Tab-separated table of C-alpha atoms in Angstrom:
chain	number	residue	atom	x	y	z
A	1	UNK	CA	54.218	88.504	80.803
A	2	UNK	CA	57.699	90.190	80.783
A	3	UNK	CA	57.400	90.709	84.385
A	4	UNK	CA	57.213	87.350	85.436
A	5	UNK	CA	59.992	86.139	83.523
A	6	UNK	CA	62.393	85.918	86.145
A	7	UNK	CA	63.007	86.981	89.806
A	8	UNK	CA	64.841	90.443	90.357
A	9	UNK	CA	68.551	89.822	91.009
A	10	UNK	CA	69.474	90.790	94.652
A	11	UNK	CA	71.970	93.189	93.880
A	12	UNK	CA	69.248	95.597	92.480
A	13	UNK	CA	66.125	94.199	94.703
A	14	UNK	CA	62.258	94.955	93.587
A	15	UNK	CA	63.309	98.273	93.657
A	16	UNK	CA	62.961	100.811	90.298
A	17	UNK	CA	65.956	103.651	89.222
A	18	UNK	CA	64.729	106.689	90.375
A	19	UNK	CA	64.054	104.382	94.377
A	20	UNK	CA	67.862	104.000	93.560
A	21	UNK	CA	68.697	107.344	92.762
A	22	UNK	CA	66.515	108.736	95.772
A	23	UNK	CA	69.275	106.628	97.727
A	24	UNK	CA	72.028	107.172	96.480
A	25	UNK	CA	71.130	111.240	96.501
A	26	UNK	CA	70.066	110.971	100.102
A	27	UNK	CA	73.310	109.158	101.028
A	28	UNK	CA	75.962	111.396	99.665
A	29	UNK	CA	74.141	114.151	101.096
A	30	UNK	CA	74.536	112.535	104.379
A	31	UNK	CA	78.285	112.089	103.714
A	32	UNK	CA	79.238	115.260	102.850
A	33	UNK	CA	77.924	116.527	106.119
A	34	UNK	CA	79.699	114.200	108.227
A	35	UNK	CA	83.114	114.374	105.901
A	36	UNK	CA	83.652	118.066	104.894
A	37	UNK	CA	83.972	119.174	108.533
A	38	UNK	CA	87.120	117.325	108.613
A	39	UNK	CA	88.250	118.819	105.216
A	40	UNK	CA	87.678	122.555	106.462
A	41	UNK	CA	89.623	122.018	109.255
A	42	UNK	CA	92.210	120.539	107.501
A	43	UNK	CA	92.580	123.447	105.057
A	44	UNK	CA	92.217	125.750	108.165
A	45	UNK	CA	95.077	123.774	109.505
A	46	UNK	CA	97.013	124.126	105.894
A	47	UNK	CA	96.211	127.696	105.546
A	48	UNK	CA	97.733	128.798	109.164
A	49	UNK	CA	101.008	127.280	108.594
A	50	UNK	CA	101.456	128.184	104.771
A	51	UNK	CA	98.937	130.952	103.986
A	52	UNK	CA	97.640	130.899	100.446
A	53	UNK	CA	98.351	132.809	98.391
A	54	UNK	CA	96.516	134.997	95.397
A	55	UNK	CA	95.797	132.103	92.496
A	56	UNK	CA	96.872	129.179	94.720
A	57	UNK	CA	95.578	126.241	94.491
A	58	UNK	CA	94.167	123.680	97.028
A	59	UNK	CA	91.966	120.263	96.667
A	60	UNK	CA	88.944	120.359	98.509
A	61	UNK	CA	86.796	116.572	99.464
A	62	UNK	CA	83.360	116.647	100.975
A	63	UNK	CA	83.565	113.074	101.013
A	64	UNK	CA	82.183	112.850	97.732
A	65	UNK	CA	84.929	113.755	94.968
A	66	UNK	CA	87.418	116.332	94.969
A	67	UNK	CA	87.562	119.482	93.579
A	68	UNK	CA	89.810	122.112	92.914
A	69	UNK	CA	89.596	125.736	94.743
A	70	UNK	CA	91.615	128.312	93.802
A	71	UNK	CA	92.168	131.402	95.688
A	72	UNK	CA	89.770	134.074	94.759
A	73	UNK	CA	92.242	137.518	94.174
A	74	UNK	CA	92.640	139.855	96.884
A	75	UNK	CA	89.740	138.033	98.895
A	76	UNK	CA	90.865	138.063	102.524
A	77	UNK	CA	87.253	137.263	103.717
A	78	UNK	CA	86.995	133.763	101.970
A	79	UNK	CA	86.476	131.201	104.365
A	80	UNK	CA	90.089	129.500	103.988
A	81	UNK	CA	91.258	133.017	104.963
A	82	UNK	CA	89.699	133.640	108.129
A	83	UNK	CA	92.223	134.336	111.297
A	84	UNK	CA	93.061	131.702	113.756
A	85	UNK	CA	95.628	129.938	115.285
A	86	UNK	CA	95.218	126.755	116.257
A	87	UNK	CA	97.298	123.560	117.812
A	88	UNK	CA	95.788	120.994	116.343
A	89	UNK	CA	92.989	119.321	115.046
A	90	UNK	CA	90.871	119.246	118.038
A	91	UNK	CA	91.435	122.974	118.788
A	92	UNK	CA	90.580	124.090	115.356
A	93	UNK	CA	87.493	122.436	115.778
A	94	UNK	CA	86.242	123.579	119.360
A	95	UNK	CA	87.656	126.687	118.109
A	96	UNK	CA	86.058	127.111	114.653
A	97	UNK	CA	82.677	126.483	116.184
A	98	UNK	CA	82.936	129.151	119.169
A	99	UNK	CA	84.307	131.714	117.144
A	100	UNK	CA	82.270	131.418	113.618
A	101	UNK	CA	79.529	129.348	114.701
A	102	UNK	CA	78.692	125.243	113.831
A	103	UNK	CA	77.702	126.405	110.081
A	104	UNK	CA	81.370	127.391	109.251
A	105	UNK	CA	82.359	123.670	109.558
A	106	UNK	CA	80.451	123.251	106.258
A	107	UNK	CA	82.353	126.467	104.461
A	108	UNK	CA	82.508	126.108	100.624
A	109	UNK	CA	80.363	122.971	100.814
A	110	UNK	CA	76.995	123.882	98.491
A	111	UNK	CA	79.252	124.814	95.569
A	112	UNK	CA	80.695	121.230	95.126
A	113	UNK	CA	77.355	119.551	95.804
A	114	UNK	CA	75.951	120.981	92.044
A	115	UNK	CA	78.463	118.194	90.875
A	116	UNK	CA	79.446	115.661	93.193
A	117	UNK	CA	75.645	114.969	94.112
A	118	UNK	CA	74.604	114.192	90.704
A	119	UNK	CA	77.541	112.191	90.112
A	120	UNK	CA	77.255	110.268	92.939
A	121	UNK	CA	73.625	109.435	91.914
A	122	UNK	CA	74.842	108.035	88.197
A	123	UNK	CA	77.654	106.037	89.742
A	124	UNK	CA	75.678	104.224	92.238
A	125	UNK	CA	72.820	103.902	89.887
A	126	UNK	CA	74.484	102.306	87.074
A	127	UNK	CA	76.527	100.351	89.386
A	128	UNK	CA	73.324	98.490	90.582
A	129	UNK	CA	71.612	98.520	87.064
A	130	UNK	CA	74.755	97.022	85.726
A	131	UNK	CA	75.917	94.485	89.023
A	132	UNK	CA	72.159	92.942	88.523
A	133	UNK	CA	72.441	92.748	84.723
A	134	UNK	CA	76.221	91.180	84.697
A	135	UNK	CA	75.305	88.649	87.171
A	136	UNK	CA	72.334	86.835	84.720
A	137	UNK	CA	74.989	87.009	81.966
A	138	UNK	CA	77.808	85.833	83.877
A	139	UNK	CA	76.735	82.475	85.395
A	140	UNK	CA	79.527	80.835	86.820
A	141	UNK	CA	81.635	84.261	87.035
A	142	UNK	CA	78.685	86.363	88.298
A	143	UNK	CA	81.027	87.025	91.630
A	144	UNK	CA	83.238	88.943	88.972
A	145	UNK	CA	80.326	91.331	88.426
A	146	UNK	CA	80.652	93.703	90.900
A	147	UNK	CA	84.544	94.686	89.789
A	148	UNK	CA	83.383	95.242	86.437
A	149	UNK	CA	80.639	96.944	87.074
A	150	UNK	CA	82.344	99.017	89.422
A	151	UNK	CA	85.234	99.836	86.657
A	152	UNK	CA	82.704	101.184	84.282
A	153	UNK	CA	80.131	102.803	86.301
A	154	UNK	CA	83.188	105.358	87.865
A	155	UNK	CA	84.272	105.346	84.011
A	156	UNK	CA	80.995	106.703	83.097
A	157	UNK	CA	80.309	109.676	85.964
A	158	UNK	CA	83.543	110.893	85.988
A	159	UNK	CA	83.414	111.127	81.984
A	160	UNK	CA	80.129	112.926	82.116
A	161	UNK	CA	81.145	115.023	84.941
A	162	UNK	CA	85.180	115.764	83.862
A	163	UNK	CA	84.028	118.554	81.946
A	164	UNK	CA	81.545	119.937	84.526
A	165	UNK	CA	84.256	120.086	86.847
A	166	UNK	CA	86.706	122.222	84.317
A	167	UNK	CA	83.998	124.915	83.770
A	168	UNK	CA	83.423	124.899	87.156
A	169	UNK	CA	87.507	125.644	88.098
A	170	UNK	CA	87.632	128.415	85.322
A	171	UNK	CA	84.246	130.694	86.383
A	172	UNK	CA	85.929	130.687	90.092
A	173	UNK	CA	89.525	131.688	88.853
A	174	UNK	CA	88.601	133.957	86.195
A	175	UNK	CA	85.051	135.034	87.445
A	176	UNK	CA	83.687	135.539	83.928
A	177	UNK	CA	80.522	136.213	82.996
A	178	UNK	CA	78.284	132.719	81.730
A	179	UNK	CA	78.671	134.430	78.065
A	180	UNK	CA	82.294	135.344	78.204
A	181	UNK	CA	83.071	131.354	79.931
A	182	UNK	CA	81.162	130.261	76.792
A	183	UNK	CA	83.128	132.299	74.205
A	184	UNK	CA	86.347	130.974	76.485
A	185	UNK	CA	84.956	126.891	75.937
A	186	UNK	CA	84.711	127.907	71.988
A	187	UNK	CA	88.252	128.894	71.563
A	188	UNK	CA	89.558	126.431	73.463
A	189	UNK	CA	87.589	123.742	71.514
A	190	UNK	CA	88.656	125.180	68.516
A	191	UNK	CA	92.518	125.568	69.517
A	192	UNK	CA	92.708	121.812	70.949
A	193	UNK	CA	89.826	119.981	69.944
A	194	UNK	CA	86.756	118.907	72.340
A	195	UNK	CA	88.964	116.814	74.004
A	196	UNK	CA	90.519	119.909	75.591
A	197	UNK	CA	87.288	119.708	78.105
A	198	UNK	CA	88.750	116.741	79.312
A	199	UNK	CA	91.912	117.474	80.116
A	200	UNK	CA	92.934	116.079	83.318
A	201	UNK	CA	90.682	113.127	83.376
A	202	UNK	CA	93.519	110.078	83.023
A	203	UNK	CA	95.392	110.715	86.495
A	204	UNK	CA	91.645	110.903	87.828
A	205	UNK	CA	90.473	107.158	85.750
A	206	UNK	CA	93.617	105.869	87.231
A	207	UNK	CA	93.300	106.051	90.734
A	208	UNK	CA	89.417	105.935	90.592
A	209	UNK	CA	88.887	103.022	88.265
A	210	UNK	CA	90.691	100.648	90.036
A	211	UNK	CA	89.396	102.410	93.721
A	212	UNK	CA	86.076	101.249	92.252
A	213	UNK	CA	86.968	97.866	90.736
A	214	UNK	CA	88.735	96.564	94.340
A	215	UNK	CA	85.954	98.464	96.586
A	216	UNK	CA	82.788	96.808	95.439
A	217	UNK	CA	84.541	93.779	94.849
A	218	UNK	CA	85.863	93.548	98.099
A	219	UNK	CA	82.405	95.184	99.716
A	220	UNK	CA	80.122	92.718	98.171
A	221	UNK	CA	82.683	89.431	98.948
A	222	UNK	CA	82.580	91.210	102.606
A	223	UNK	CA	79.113	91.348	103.427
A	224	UNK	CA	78.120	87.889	102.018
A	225	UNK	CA	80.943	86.815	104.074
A	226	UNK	CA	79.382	88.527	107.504
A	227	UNK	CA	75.806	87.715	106.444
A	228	UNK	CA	77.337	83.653	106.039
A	229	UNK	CA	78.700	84.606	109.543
A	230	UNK	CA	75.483	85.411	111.031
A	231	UNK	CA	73.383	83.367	109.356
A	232	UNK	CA	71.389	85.970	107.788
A	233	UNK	CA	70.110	86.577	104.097
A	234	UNK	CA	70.200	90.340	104.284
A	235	UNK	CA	72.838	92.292	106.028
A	236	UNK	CA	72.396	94.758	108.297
A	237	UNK	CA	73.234	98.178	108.989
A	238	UNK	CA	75.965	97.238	110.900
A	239	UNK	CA	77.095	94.710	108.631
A	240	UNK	CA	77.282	97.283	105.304
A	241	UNK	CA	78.890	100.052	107.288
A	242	UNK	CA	81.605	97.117	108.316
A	243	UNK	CA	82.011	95.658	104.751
A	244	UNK	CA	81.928	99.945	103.399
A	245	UNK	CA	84.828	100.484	105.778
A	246	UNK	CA	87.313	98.031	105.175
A	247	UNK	CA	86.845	97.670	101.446
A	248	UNK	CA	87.539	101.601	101.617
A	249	UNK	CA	90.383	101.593	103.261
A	250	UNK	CA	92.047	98.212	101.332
A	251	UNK	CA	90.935	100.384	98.009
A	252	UNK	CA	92.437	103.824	98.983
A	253	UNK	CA	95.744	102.274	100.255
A	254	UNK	CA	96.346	100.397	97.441
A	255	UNK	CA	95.622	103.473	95.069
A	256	UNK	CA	97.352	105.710	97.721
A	257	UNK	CA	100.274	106.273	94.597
A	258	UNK	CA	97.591	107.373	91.743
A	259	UNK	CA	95.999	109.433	94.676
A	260	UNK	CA	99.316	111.487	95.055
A	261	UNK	CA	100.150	111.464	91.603
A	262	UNK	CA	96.368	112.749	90.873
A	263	UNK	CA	96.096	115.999	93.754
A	264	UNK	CA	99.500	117.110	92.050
A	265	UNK	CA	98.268	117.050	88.199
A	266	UNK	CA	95.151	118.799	89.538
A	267	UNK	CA	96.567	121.330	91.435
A	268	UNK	CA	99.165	122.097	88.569
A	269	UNK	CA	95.961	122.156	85.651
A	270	UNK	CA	94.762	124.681	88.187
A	271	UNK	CA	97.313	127.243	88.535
A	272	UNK	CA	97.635	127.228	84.670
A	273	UNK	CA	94.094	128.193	84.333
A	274	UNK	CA	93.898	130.759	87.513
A	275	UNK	CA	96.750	132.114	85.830
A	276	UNK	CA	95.218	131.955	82.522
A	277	UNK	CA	97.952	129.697	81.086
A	278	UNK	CA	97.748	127.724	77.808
A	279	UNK	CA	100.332	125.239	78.676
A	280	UNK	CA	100.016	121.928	79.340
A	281	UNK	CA	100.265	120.428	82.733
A	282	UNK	CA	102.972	117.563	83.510
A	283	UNK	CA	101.894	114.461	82.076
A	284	UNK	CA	101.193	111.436	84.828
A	285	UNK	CA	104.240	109.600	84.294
A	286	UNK	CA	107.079	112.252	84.369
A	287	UNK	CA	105.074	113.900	88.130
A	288	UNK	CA	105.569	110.086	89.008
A	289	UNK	CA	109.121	110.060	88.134
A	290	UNK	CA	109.307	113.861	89.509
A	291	UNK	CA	108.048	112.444	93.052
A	292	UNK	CA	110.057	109.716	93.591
A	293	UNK	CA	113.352	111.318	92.772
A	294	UNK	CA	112.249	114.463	95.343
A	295	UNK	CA	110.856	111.580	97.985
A	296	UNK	CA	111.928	108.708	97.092
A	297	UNK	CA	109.284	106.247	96.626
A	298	UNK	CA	107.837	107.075	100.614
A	299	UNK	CA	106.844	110.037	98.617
A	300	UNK	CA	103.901	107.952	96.050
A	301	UNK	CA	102.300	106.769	99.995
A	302	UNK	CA	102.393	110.251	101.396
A	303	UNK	CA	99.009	111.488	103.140
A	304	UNK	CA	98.889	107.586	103.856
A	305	UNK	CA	96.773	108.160	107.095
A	306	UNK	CA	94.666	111.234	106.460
A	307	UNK	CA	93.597	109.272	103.058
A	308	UNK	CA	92.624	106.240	105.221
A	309	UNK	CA	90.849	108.460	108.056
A	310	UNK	CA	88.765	110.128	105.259
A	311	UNK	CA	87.824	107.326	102.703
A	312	UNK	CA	86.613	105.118	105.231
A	313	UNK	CA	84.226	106.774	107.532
A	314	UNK	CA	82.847	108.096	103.892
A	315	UNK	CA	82.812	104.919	102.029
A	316	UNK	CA	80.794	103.396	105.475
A	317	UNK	CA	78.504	106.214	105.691
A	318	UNK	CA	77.722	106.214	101.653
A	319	UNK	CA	77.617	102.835	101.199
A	320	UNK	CA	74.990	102.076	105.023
A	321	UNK	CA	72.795	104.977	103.890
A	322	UNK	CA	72.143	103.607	100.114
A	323	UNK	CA	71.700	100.237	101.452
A	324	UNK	CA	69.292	101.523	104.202
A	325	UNK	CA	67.386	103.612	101.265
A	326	UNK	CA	67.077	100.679	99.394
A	327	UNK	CA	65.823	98.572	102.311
A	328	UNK	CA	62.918	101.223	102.995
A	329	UNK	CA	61.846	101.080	99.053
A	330	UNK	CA	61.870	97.265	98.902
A	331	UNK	CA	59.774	97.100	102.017
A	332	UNK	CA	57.868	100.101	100.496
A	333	UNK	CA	56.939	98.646	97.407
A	334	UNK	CA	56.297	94.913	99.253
A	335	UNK	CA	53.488	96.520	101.363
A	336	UNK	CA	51.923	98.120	98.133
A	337	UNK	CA	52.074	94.936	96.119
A	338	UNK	CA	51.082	92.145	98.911
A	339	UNK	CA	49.677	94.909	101.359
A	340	UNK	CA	51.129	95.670	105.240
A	341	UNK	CA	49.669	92.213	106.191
A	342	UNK	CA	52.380	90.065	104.371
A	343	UNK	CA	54.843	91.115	107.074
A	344	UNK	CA	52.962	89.427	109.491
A	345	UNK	CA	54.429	85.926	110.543
């Protein structure tokens, strides 16, 4: 009797969780092999002109989330280390490829995947779960939903993942032992308190909250917009990779500021903890007030058009690849109810 209570909401489809984590997995798999190519080279790129040096740190995207690497000590084969000189971008491509082979465009990539993967999978999970379940209880304001239930989704993976991430950082820079990282997390904890394991995680809610918010808002307003313009009911794959690129790049742009503010906090926390420092890092408002008076305020938009370059192409690719798995398990699930015949006209 429940299930005939009511029709499932769009947003979510005849479709069950795990369909929607199979998706969402799937998808940000596919996006961190067409984004982290352009990261490597980029660090390549970094690397030539300022070489890194022992407990440096740099912020590494495969499209996914960001993560902090620190350089490994007296490691001159790590991958960010390997000689080259290139003239651009194009070169260190072409160049990459002939000299270390098409795998080394994916250097340092299965490492991040333990996290971002899985946190991909709750953020686009609960986003759906809670979309479908804000639109019944919203009525009039149910094209409100997806903002809020992009806000608290991205509240709730990077929460769960924050500390993930931290742990992660310290076994690279300190390469302790599982037991010895443990003993490490107890002191710590008892020093400043569990809160110490999230430490770094407001520069992080600001920019990605409010990335969140703006981007489904904009994504879902987009493609009923180009589906109105077409005159069709469910958009295509053109149509989502459209609406996942230019709500991506209106997002990132206006967060460009917390974006800045956010790689410099990181990077700071990072060289503390390489260097096995108990300070504190900077808090978010005086590296604000630190870049502007170094810049000006040109210096909060700085990285303007790699950020745009980036977040796009990997906010189309995510966001066409979950739709497209959720297309194939509605249609999946249609043919096992009604059987292959109800497709026929």
């Amino acid at each position: 009797m429940m299930n005939n209570e009511s029709p499932a909401p769009p947003a979510t489809g005849a479709i069950t969780p795990l369909q929607q984590m199979v998706a969402s997995c799937s998808g940000a798999i596919l996006t961190s092999l067409f984004v982290t190519p352009l990261d490597v080279v980029k660090i390549r790129l970094q690397a030539q002109k300022n070489p890194f040096p022992k407990g440096k740190c740099f912020v590494y995207c495969n499209g996914l989330m960001d993560h902090i690497c620190i350089c490994e000590n007296g490691n001159s084969k790590a991958w960010y280390k390997a000689p080259g000189h290139f003239s651009g971008t194009l070169d260190a491509f072409v160049n990459i490829v002939r000299r270390e082979g098409i795998r080394s465009l994916w250097s340092g990539l299965p490492p991040t995947l333990v996290m971002a993967v899985p946190a991909t999978v709750i953020y686009f999970t609960c986003y759906d779960q809670l979309c479908a379940a804000l639109r019944v209880r919203m009525g009039e304001y149910a094209q409100m939903a997806p903002l809020l239930a992009g806000a608290t989704a991205r509240v709730g993976s990077v929460t769960v993942i924050s500390p993930l991430e931290l742990i992660r950082t310290k076994l690279q820079s300190q390469k302790q032992s599982y037991r010895e990282l443990t003993q490490c997390i107890r002191s710590a904890v008892a020093k400043e308190g569990w809160l110490s394991l999230w430490r770094g995680l407001g520069p992080t809610l600001l920019r990605d909250v409010p990335f969140s918010a703006m981007y489904w808002y904009n994504y879902e307003m987009g493609k009923s917009w180009l589906c109105g313009l077409s005159n069709i009911t469910e958009p295509t794959l053109t149509i989502t990779f459209v609406s996942g690129a230019v709500s991506g790049s209106i997002a990132s742009i206006v967060t460009l500021p917390f974006d800045v503010v956010k790689t410099r906090k990181q990077v700071e926390l990072g060289e503390l903890q390489a260097k096995n420092l108990p300070g504190q890092a900077s808090s978010t408002f005086y590296v604000m007030c630190r870049i502007v008076a170094e810049n000006g305020f040109r210096g909060l938009f700085a990285g303007f058009l790699p950020r745009v370059i980036k977040v796009a192409p990997a906010c189309a690719i995510m966001i066409s690849s979950y739709e497209f798995g959720k297309a194939f398990f509605r249609k999946h699930n249609k043919e096992r109810t009604h059987g292959p015949l109800q497709t026929n006209p």
